Coordinates of C-alpha atoms and ligand atoms in Angstrom, one line a residue:
Chain A
X28 CA -22.8 13.8 -2.6
X29 CA -23.3 11.8 -5.5
X30 CA -24.9 14.5 -7.4
X31 CA -22.5 16.6 -6.5
X32 CA -19.5 13.9 -7.6
X33 CA -21.3 13.6 -10.7
X34 CA -22.1 17.5 -11.5
X35 CA -18.2 17.7 -10.6
X36 CA -17.7 15.3 -13.5
X37 CA -19.9 16.9 -16.0
X38 CA -17.7 20.1 -15.3
X39 CA -14.5 18.2 -15.7
X40 CA -16.0 16.6 -19.0
X41 CA -17.0 20.1 -20.2
X42 CA -14.3 21.7 -19.3
X43 CA -11.5 19.0 -21.0
X44 CA -13.9 18.5 -23.8
X45 CA -14.2 22.6 -25.3
X46 CA -10.6 22.0 -27.3
X47 CA -11.3 18.7 -29.2
X48 CA -14.8 19.8 -29.9
X49 CA -13.1 23.2 -31.5
X50 CA -10.2 21.3 -32.7
X51 CA -13.2 19.0 -34.7
X52 CA -14.7 22.4 -35.8
X53 CA -11.6 23.7 -37.1
X54 CA -10.6 20.7 -38.7
X55 CA -14.7 20.6 -40.8
X56 CA -15.1 24.3 -41.6
X57 CA -11.3 24.6 -42.4
X58 CA -11.8 21.0 -44.8
X59 CA -15.1 21.8 -46.4
X60 CA -13.7 23.3 -49.5
X61 CA -10.5 21.7 -49.6
X62 CA -9.9 20.5 -53.2
X63 CA -6.7 18.6 -52.1
X64 CA -7.1 14.8 -53.1
X65 CA -4.9 14.1 -50.0
X66 CA -7.0 16.6 -47.6
X67 CA -11.0 15.9 -47.9
X68 CA -13.4 18.3 -46.4
X69 CA -14.6 16.8 -43.0
X70 CA -17.7 15.4 -44.2
X71 CA -16.8 12.9 -47.4
X72 CA -14.9 11.4 -44.3
X73 CA -17.5 11.3 -42.3
X74 CA -20.3 10.0 -44.8
X75 CA -17.2 7.6 -45.4
X76 CA -17.1 6.9 -41.9
X77 CA -20.3 5.3 -41.3
X78 CA -20.0 3.4 -44.3
X79 CA -17.4 1.4 -43.2
X80 CA -17.8 1.6 -39.8
X81 CA -21.4 1.0 -39.1
X82 CA -21.0 -1.9 -39.0
X83 CA -19.8 -2.8 -42.6
X84 CA -15.9 -3.7 -41.8
X85 CA -15.5 -3.8 -38.3
X86 CA -16.3 -8.0 -38.5
X87 CA -13.1 -8.1 -40.1
X88 CA -11.3 -5.5 -39.6
X89 CA -12.0 -3.4 -35.5
X90 CA -12.7 -7.0 -34.0
X91 CA -9.6 -9.0 -34.6
X92 CA -7.5 -5.9 -33.8
X93 CA -9.3 -5.3 -30.7
X94 CA -8.7 -8.8 -30.3
X95 CA -5.1 -9.1 -30.0
X96 CA -5.0 -5.5 -28.3
X97 CA -7.2 -7.3 -25.3
X98 CA -5.3 -10.4 -25.4
X99 CA -1.6 -9.0 -25.7
X100 CA -2.2 -6.7 -23.4
X101 CA -3.7 -9.2 -20.9
X102 CA -0.5 -11.7 -21.2
X103 CA 1.5 -8.1 -21.1
X104 CA 0.3 -7.1 -17.5
X105 CA -0.2 -11.1 -15.9
X106 CA 3.8 -11.2 -16.8
X107 CA 4.3 -7.6 -15.8
X108 CA 3.1 -7.5 -12.6
X109 CA 4.0 -11.4 -11.8
X110 CA 7.8 -11.3 -13.0
X111 CA 7.2 -7.6 -11.4
X112 CA 6.2 -9.0 -7.9
X113 CA 8.8 -11.6 -7.8
X114 CA 11.7 -9.3 -8.4
X115 CA 10.2 -6.8 -5.9
X116 CA 9.8 -9.6 -2.9
X117 CA 12.9 -11.1 -3.8
X118 CA 17.1 -9.7 -4.0
X119 CA 18.4 -12.6 -5.4
X120 CA 16.6 -12.6 -8.7
X121 CA 16.3 -9.0 -9.3
X122 CA 20.1 -8.9 -9.5
X123 CA 19.9 -11.3 -12.7
X124 CA 17.1 -9.8 -14.1
X125 CA 17.4 -6.2 -13.6
X126 CA 20.0 -5.7 -16.3
X127 CA 18.3 -7.4 -18.8
X128 CA 15.2 -5.3 -18.1
X129 CA 17.3 -2.3 -18.5
X130 CA 18.3 -4.0 -22.3
X131 CA 14.6 -4.4 -23.1
X132 CA 12.9 -1.6 -22.6
X133 CA 15.7 0.4 -24.4
X134 CA 14.8 -0.6 -27.6
X135 CA 11.4 0.9 -29.7
X136 CA 8.8 -1.6 -29.0
X137 CA 7.7 -1.0 -32.9
X138 CA 11.4 -2.7 -33.6
X139 CA 10.5 -5.8 -32.2
X140 CA 7.2 -6.2 -34.7
X141 CA 10.3 -8.0 -37.5
X142 CA 12.0 -10.1 -35.1
X143 CA 9.0 -11.6 -33.8
X144 CA 8.0 -11.5 -37.2
X145 CA 11.1 -14.3 -37.2
X146 CA 10.2 -16.7 -34.6
X147 CA 6.1 -16.4 -35.4
X148 CA 5.5 -16.0 -38.5
X149 CA 3.2 -13.8 -40.1
X150 CA -0.3 -14.9 -38.3
X151 CA -1.9 -13.3 -35.6
X152 CA 0.3 -15.1 -32.5
X153 CA 3.3 -13.0 -34.1
X154 CA 0.6 -9.8 -33.1
X155 CA -0.1 -10.6 -30.4
X156 CA 3.7 -11.5 -28.7
X157 CA 5.1 -8.4 -30.2
X158 CA 2.0 -6.5 -28.0
X159 CA 2.2 -8.8 -25.2
X160 CA 6.5 -8.6 -24.8
X161 CA 5.9 -4.8 -25.5
X162 CA 3.5 -4.1 -22.8
X163 CA 5.8 -6.4 -20.3
X164 CA 8.2 -4.0 -19.8
X165 CA 7.0 -0.3 -18.2
X166 CA 4.0 -2.8 -16.3
X167 CA 7.2 -5.0 -14.7
X168 CA 9.0 -1.8 -13.8
X169 CA 6.3 0.0 -12.3
X170 CA 5.7 -3.3 -10.0
X171 CA 9.5 -3.9 -9.3
X172 CA 9.1 -0.4 -8.1
X173 CA 5.8 -0.1 -5.9
X174 CA 6.8 -2.8 -4.3
X175 CA 9.7 -2.2 -3.4
X176 CA 8.3 1.3 -1.9
X177 CA 6.4 -0.9 1.0
X178 CA 7.1 1.0 3.8
X179 CA 8.5 -1.2 6.7
X180 CA 6.0 -0.1 8.9
X181 CA 3.7 -2.1 7.7
X182 CA 5.9 -4.6 6.9
X183 CA 6.5 -4.7 9.9
X184 CA 2.9 -5.4 11.4
X185 CA 2.1 -7.7 9.8
X186 CA 4.8 -10.2 10.1
X187 CA 4.2 -9.7 13.6
X188 CA 0.3 -10.9 12.7
X189 CA 1.5 -14.0 11.4
X190 CA 1.3 -13.3 8.3
X191 CA 2.9 -15.7 5.2
X192 CA 5.1 -14.8 2.3
X193 CA 2.2 -15.1 0.3
X194 CA -0.4 -13.0 2.0
X195 CA 2.0 -10.0 2.7
X196 CA 2.6 -10.0 -0.6
X197 CA -1.1 -10.7 -1.8
X198 CA -2.3 -8.9 0.7
X199 CA 0.1 -6.2 1.9
X200 CA 2.9 -5.6 -1.1
X201 CA 0.8 -5.7 -4.5
X202 CA -2.3 -3.7 -2.9
X203 CA -0.1 -0.9 -1.8
X204 CA 2.1 -0.4 -4.8
X205 CA -1.2 -0.4 -7.0
X206 CA -0.7 3.2 -7.7
X207 CA 2.2 2.9 -9.0
X208 CA 1.9 -0.2 -10.9
X209 CA -1.4 1.8 -12.6
X210 CA 1.5 4.4 -13.9
X211 CA 3.2 0.9 -15.8
X212 CA -0.4 0.4 -17.1
X213 CA -1.5 3.1 -18.0
X214 CA 2.0 4.1 -20.2
X215 CA 1.8 0.0 -20.9
X216 CA -1.8 0.2 -22.9
X217 CA -0.6 2.9 -24.6
X218 CA 2.4 1.1 -26.1
X219 CA 0.0 -2.0 -26.4
X220 CA -2.6 0.1 -29.0
X221 CA 0.4 1.2 -31.2
X222 CA 1.8 -1.9 -31.4
X223 CA -1.0 -3.3 -32.3
X224 CA -1.4 -1.3 -35.3
X225 CA 2.1 -1.4 -36.0
X226 CA 1.7 -5.2 -35.9
X227 CA -0.7 -5.0 -38.6
X228 CA 1.3 -3.3 -41.4
X229 CA 3.2 -6.5 -42.8
X230 CA 1.6 -9.3 -43.5
X231 CA -1.8 -8.9 -42.6
X232 CA -4.6 -8.3 -44.5
X233 CA -6.9 -7.9 -41.3
X234 CA -7.1 -5.0 -38.3
X235 CA -7.0 -1.3 -38.1
X236 CA -3.5 -0.7 -39.0
X237 CA -3.8 -3.0 -42.8
X238 CA -6.5 -1.1 -43.4
X239 CA -5.5 2.1 -43.5
X240 CA -2.0 1.1 -45.0
X241 CA -4.0 -1.4 -47.4
X242 CA -6.0 2.2 -48.4
X243 CA -3.4 4.6 -48.5
X244 CA -0.9 2.2 -51.1
X245 CA -4.4 2.2 -52.7
X246 CA -5.3 6.0 -52.9
X247 CA -8.1 5.3 -51.1
X248 CA -8.3 8.7 -49.3
X249 CA -11.1 8.9 -48.0
X250 CA -10.5 5.2 -46.2
X251 CA -7.7 5.9 -44.9
X252 CA -8.7 9.0 -43.4
X253 CA -11.5 6.6 -41.9
X254 CA -9.0 4.5 -40.7
X255 CA -7.0 7.3 -38.4
X256 CA -10.6 8.9 -37.6
X257 CA -10.9 5.7 -35.8
X258 CA -8.1 4.6 -34.3
X259 CA -8.1 8.3 -33.3
X260 CA -11.7 8.2 -31.9
X261 CA -11.0 4.7 -30.3
X262 CA -7.8 5.7 -28.3
X263 CA -10.0 8.0 -26.7
X264 CA -12.6 5.8 -25.6
X265 CA -9.8 3.5 -24.3
X266 CA -8.3 5.9 -22.1
X267 CA -11.4 7.2 -20.5
X268 CA -12.1 3.3 -19.8
X269 CA -9.2 3.4 -18.1
X270 CA -9.1 6.3 -16.5
X271 CA -12.4 5.1 -14.7
X272 CA -11.4 1.9 -14.1
X273 CA -8.4 3.7 -11.9
X274 CA -10.7 5.5 -10.2
X275 CA -12.7 2.9 -9.4
X276 CA -9.5 1.0 -8.4
X277 CA -7.8 3.4 -5.9
X278 CA -10.5 5.1 -5.0
X279 CA -8.6 5.0 -1.6
X280 CA -5.5 6.3 -2.9
X281 CA -7.0 9.0 -4.1
X282 CA -9.4 10.0 -1.4
X283 CA -6.5 9.7 1.1
X284 CA -5.1 12.2 -1.1
X285 CA -7.7 15.0 -1.3
X286 CA -8.1 15.0 2.5
X287 CA -3.7 15.5 2.9
Chain B
X25 CA 3.3 -15.0 39.7
X26 CA 4.1 -16.7 36.1
X27 CA 6.9 -15.5 34.1
X28 CA 4.9 -14.7 31.1
X29 CA 8.5 -12.9 28.9
X30 CA 12.0 -14.1 30.0
X31 CA 14.5 -12.0 28.6
X32 CA 17.9 -13.8 29.2
X33 CA 21.6 -12.6 28.5
X34 CA 20.3 -10.1 25.7
X35 CA 22.6 -8.3 23.2
X36 CA 22.8 -7.3 19.8
X37 CA 24.7 -5.5 17.6
X38 CA 23.9 -4.3 13.9
X39 CA 26.3 -4.2 11.7
X40 CA 26.5 -2.1 9.2
X41 CA 28.6 -0.6 6.0
X42 CA 29.5 2.0 8.0
X43 CA 30.4 0.0 11.2
X44 CA 29.0 -2.4 13.8
X45 CA 27.3 -0.6 16.9
X46 CA 26.6 -2.2 20.0
X47 CA 22.5 -1.2 21.0
X48 CA 22.4 -3.9 24.1
X49 CA 24.1 -5.2 26.5
X50 CA 23.9 -8.1 28.2
X51 CA 20.2 -7.8 29.1
X52 CA 17.9 -9.7 31.2
X53 CA 14.5 -9.1 32.6
X54 CA 11.1 -11.1 33.9
X55 CA 7.7 -10.1 33.1
X56 CA 5.2 -11.8 35.6
X57 CA 1.9 -12.6 33.6
X58 CA -0.9 -10.0 33.4
X59 CA 1.5 -7.3 34.1
X60 CA 2.2 -4.3 32.7
X61 CA 5.8 -2.9 31.9
X62 CA 7.3 0.5 30.5
X63 CA 10.5 0.3 29.2
X64 CA 11.6 3.9 29.0
X65 CA 15.6 5.5 28.3
X66 CA 17.0 8.1 26.3
X67 CA 16.0 8.5 22.7
X68 CA 18.5 6.3 20.7
X69 CA 18.9 4.6 23.4
X70 CA 17.5 0.9 22.2
X71 CA 13.9 0.3 23.2
X72 CA 12.7 -0.1 20.3
X73 CA 15.3 -2.2 19.7
X74 CA 14.1 -4.3 22.4
X75 CA 11.2 -4.7 21.5
X76 CA 11.9 -5.8 17.8
X77 CA 13.5 -8.4 19.1
X78 CA 10.9 -9.1 21.3
X79 CA 8.1 -9.4 18.6
X80 CA 10.4 -12.3 16.8
X81 CA 11.3 -9.5 14.0
X82 CA 15.0 -9.8 14.5
X83 CA 17.8 -12.2 16.5
X84 CA 19.8 -10.9 19.3
X85 CA 23.5 -11.9 18.8
X86 CA 23.5 -13.1 21.9
X87 CA 21.2 -14.3 24.5
X88 CA 17.8 -15.5 24.1
X89 CA 14.1 -14.4 24.8
X90 CA 11.4 -17.1 26.0
X91 CA 7.8 -16.6 25.9
X92 CA 6.1 -18.7 28.5
X93 CA 9.4 -21.2 28.7
X94 CA 9.7 -21.3 24.8
X95 CA 12.3 -19.7 23.0
X96 CA 11.1 -17.4 20.6
X97 CA 12.3 -17.3 17.1
X98 CA 10.1 -15.5 15.1
X99 CA 6.4 -13.9 15.7
X100 CA 5.4 -15.5 18.5
X101 CA 1.7 -16.9 18.6
X102 CA -0.4 -15.1 20.8
X103 CA 1.7 -11.7 21.2
X104 CA 0.4 -8.6 19.1
X105 CA 1.8 -5.0 17.9
X106 CA 0.9 -1.3 18.4
X107 CA 3.9 1.0 16.5
X108 CA 4.0 4.7 16.7
X109 CA 3.6 5.6 13.3
X110 CA -0.3 5.3 13.0
X111 CA -0.6 7.2 10.2
X112 CA 1.7 4.0 8.5
X113 CA 0.4 1.0 10.2
X114 CA -2.8 0.6 9.6
X115 CA -3.3 -0.6 5.9
X116 CA -5.0 2.6 3.9
X117 CA -6.9 0.5 0.6
X118 CA -8.8 -1.1 3.7
X119 CA -11.3 -0.7 5.6
X120 CA -11.2 -0.1 9.3
X121 CA -13.1 -3.6 9.9
X122 CA -10.9 -5.2 7.1
X123 CA -8.0 -3.9 8.7
X124 CA -8.9 -6.0 12.0
X125 CA -10.2 -8.5 9.9
X126 CA -6.6 -9.8 8.0
X127 CA -4.6 -11.5 11.1
X128 CA -7.7 -13.0 11.8
X129 CA -8.1 -15.0 8.3
X130 CA -5.1 -17.2 10.0
X131 CA -7.2 -18.1 13.1
X132 CA -9.7 -20.5 12.4
X133 CA -12.6 -18.9 12.7
X134 CA -16.1 -19.7 12.0
X135 CA -17.8 -16.2 10.0
X136 CA -20.2 -15.7 12.6
X137 CA -16.9 -15.2 15.3
X138 CA -15.0 -13.7 13.2
X139 CA -17.9 -10.2 12.9
X140 CA -18.5 -10.9 16.7
X141 CA -14.5 -10.5 17.3
X142 CA -14.7 -7.1 14.9
X143 CA -17.4 -6.1 16.3
X144 CA -16.3 -6.2 20.3
X145 CA -12.7 -5.2 19.5
X146 CA -14.3 -1.8 18.2
X147 CA -17.3 -1.7 20.7
X148 CA -14.1 -2.0 23.0
X149 CA -11.7 0.8 22.1
X150 CA -14.7 3.1 21.4
X151 CA -15.6 2.6 18.0
X152 CA -18.7 1.1 17.8
X153 CA -20.9 1.6 14.3
X154 CA -16.9 3.2 12.7
X155 CA -15.5 -0.4 11.4
X156 CA -16.8 1.3 7.5
X157 CA -15.0 4.1 7.6
X158 CA -11.1 4.4 5.7
X159 CA -8.3 4.7 8.4
X160 CA -7.3 8.0 6.5
X161 CA -11.1 9.6 7.5
X162 CA -10.0 9.7 10.7
X163 CA -8.3 11.6 13.6
X164 CA -4.9 10.5 14.3
X165 CA -6.5 9.1 17.9
X166 CA -9.3 7.1 16.6
X167 CA -6.4 5.3 14.0
X168 CA -4.4 4.6 17.2
X169 CA -8.3 3.0 18.8
X170 CA -8.1 1.3 15.5
X171 CA -4.6 -0.5 15.9
X172 CA -5.3 -1.4 19.6
X173 CA -8.4 -3.3 18.7
X174 CA -6.8 -4.6 15.7
X175 CA -4.3 -6.1 18.2
X176 CA -6.9 -6.9 20.3
X177 CA -9.1 -9.0 17.7
X178 CA -6.9 -12.0 17.1
X179 CA -7.2 -12.1 21.6
X180 CA -3.5 -12.0 22.6
X181 CA -2.1 -13.1 25.5
X182 CA 0.7 -10.1 25.4
X183 CA 0.2 -6.9 23.8
X184 CA 3.8 -4.7 22.8
X185 CA 3.1 -1.1 22.0
X186 CA 6.1 1.5 20.6
X187 CA 5.1 4.8 21.7
X188 CA 1.6 4.0 20.5
X189 CA 0.5 8.0 22.0
X190 CA 3.9 9.5 20.6
X191 CA 1.8 11.2 18.4
X192 CA -1.4 12.3 19.8
X193 CA -2.6 15.3 20.9
X194 CA -2.9 16.0 25.1
X195 CA -6.4 15.3 25.7
X196 CA -6.3 12.2 23.4
X197 CA -3.5 10.5 25.0
X198 CA -5.1 10.9 28.8
X199 CA -8.3 9.4 27.0
X200 CA -5.9 6.6 25.3
X201 CA -3.9 6.0 28.6
X202 CA -7.4 5.1 29.9
X203 CA -8.1 2.6 27.4
X204 CA -5.4 0.7 27.2
X205 CA -5.5 0.9 31.0
X206 CA -8.8 -0.9 30.5
X207 CA -7.9 -3.2 28.3
X208 CA -5.3 -4.7 30.8
X209 CA -8.3 -4.9 33.1
X210 CA -10.9 -6.6 31.2
X211 CA -8.5 -9.1 29.5
X212 CA -5.5 -9.2 31.9
X213 CA -3.4 -9.1 28.9
X214 CA 0.7 -8.8 29.8
X215 CA 1.7 -5.4 28.4
X216 CA 5.0 -3.5 27.3
X217 CA 5.2 -1.0 26.7
X218 CA 7.8 1.7 25.1
X219 CA 7.3 5.2 25.9
X220 CA 9.7 8.7 26.6
X221 CA 7.4 10.0 29.1
X222 CA 7.9 9.7 31.8
X223 CA 5.0 10.3 33.9
X224 CA 2.7 9.0 31.0
X225 CA 5.1 5.2 32.6
X226 CA 4.5 6.2 35.3
X227 CA 0.6 6.0 36.1
X228 CA 0.3 3.5 34.0
X229 CA 3.1 1.0 34.8
X230 CA 3.5 -2.1 37.2
X231 CA 6.9 -1.6 36.4
X232 CA 9.2 0.3 34.7
X233 CA 12.5 -1.0 33.3
X234 CA 14.7 2.5 32.2
X235 CA 17.6 1.6 29.8
X236 CA 20.6 3.3 30.3
X237 CA 24.1 3.7 28.5
X238 CA 25.5 2.8 24.8
X239 CA 25.5 0.2 24.8
X240 CA 22.9 -0.1 27.3
X241 CA 21.9 -1.7 30.2
X242 CA 18.6 -2.1 32.2
X243 CA 19.9 0.7 34.3
X244 CA 16.4 0.0 36.7
X245 CA 14.1 -1.6 37.5
X246 CA 11.0 0.2 39.2
X247 CA 8.3 -0.6 40.9
X248 CA 5.1 1.5 41.2
X249 CA 3.3 0.9 44.0
X250 CA 0.7 3.0 43.9
X251 CA -3.0 1.4 43.4
X252 CA -5.1 0.5 40.6
X253 CA -7.5 1.6 39.8
X254 CA -5.9 5.0 38.5
X255 CA -7.4 8.1 37.5
X256 CA -6.1 10.7 35.9
X257 CA -6.4 14.0 37.9
X258 CA -5.8 11.5 41.8
X259 CA -3.6 9.6 40.2
X260 CA -0.5 12.8 39.6
X261 CA -1.7 14.5 42.0
X262 CA -0.4 12.0 44.8
X263 CA 2.9 12.6 46.1
X264 CA 4.1 8.8 45.7
X265 CA 3.4 9.5 42.0
X266 CA 5.6 12.4 42.1
X267 CA 9.1 10.9 43.7
X268 CA 8.4 7.5 41.5
X269 CA 8.3 10.1 38.5
X270 CA 11.5 12.5 39.6
X271 CA 13.6 9.2 40.6
X272 CA 12.6 7.3 37.1
X273 CA 13.6 10.8 35.7
X274 CA 16.6 10.9 37.4
X275 CA 17.8 7.5 35.9
X276 CA 16.7 7.8 32.7
X277 CA 19.5 11.7 32.7
X278 CA 21.8 9.0 34.1
X279 CA 22.0 11.3 37.1
X280 CA 22.1 8.5 40.1
Ligands
LIG17 N1 18.1 -1.6 11.6 C1 19.1 -1.0 11.7 N2 20.9 -0.5 11.4 C2 21.5 0.0 12.4 N3 21.1 0.8 13.0 C3 20.2 0.7 14.1 C4 19.6 -0.3 13.1 N4 18.2 0.3 13.9 C5 18.5 0.8 15.3 N5 19.2 1.0 14.9 C6 20.4 1.5 16.0 O1 20.6 1.3 17.2 C7 20.4 2.6 18.3 C8 19.3 2.1 19.4 O2 17.8 2.8 18.3 P1 16.5 2.6 18.6 O3 16.3 1.4 18.9 O4 16.2 2.7 16.9 O5 16.7 3.4 19.8 P2 15.0 4.0 20.5 O6 13.7 3.0 20.2 O7 15.4 4.0 21.9 O8 15.0 5.5 20.1 C9 20.1 4.0 17.4 O9 21.8 3.9 17.2 C10 20.3 3.3 16.0 O10 20.3 4.6 15.4
LIG18 MG1 11.9 3.6 19.2

């Protein structure tokens, strides 16, 4: 049983992994004899990558980015799910909140960074706030939708069994909404990643966004490429972790779907 | 016999943007402690509505419902439900055991008592050792057994079921009917069950309430004078069984 699962996983990774491998191979070969200073050979990028990121620049550029990303995302998750639960449960609140949500969700998240600079200045509070704010909306919207979707049979059964309103929310409506909420978390996390980098383009000496921008401005092309490469690897690894967390949390959901 | 539930002049109207539907009209009926009552009637007559009123999920537009003399104003303590749609009434993210444990959280029970309750309820419905499964890993009949176990675990004095066996196959249905009779015997629970199956109503109950009309009234209350214990083969072949079902059938169809 377990062995079969692991085998399926390996197979999925093999099948899903061949495309990146192919692309990297292509890149490596195509760039090998490149004389274009803006498109250096991947081999050189890789050498520079090891100099920069194993582990010289990790404390000053990677760590602050990750800190902002995780803190901002965490705040966005709490705010999005908390507000979403409130709005989803209460009809009265939703009438006031929903137009506001609809307005803000339409603004490209990155466009808000300058506003947050005005509000918070140029330090990391601004970055965390931007990330949190942008993350909140997809999660909020998914939570409202998920909570509204709770079927009435479940709610009726639970109320006859004497569950309180809080228990109804915590034990019935939120777990029921988890598959939909996870969709929002996924989108939220992607946005958080984008805003993390974008927020470092302005007024920062630290972080991956700042590193890449400063390198480009100073014509340190190899360094810039290592920054981009690290961002790509990081994004890929984080989304992998995200998938695993989702699979574990929603085991019941995928199990049910598989049987249906 | 003491009265467990008194339904006094209950009327129900649904008000929707499309208009007002008058569903129940001045329904009165008394359920004795420990009896098994079936509620039958044509589809859409208001059987589910009556059960929802009894369960405190809705308030009647007129009249009142008393449980042991007390007027209800919300889900009454000591009342448990089993609803028709078992695929949607158990929480799919919880194992059967945890589904049963959820309503117990509000009862002041020690940990040992709680697991004892869960174990014995599972045993009562023939699901011993299956508590670790998720509902969706079980057949429809087993899920409905699990719903019944969840209801029993709160040690209710009243069990209310809305077409609980409507979507299981015939053999499973017979098994579940006998299970419900056994449960009534073991715990002396006052049981109300809505069914559209007249044979089932006659087989299970002490009394059958026939709802009819639009808005619905109690058209008849039929006493099922067939002795217990009943058996699927003998009871269903008894001449009295045939008489009663013919009578009830005519009532439901509005023929008599
Ligand atoms: N929430 C509701 N709002 C409006 N009308 C309803 C509602 N629930 C039931 N009804 C109507 O009340 C009538 C009785 O429904 P119901 O009690 O479900 O009947 P039964 O269970 O006997 O089939 C039907 O005509 C139905 O359309
Ligand atoms: Mg019904």
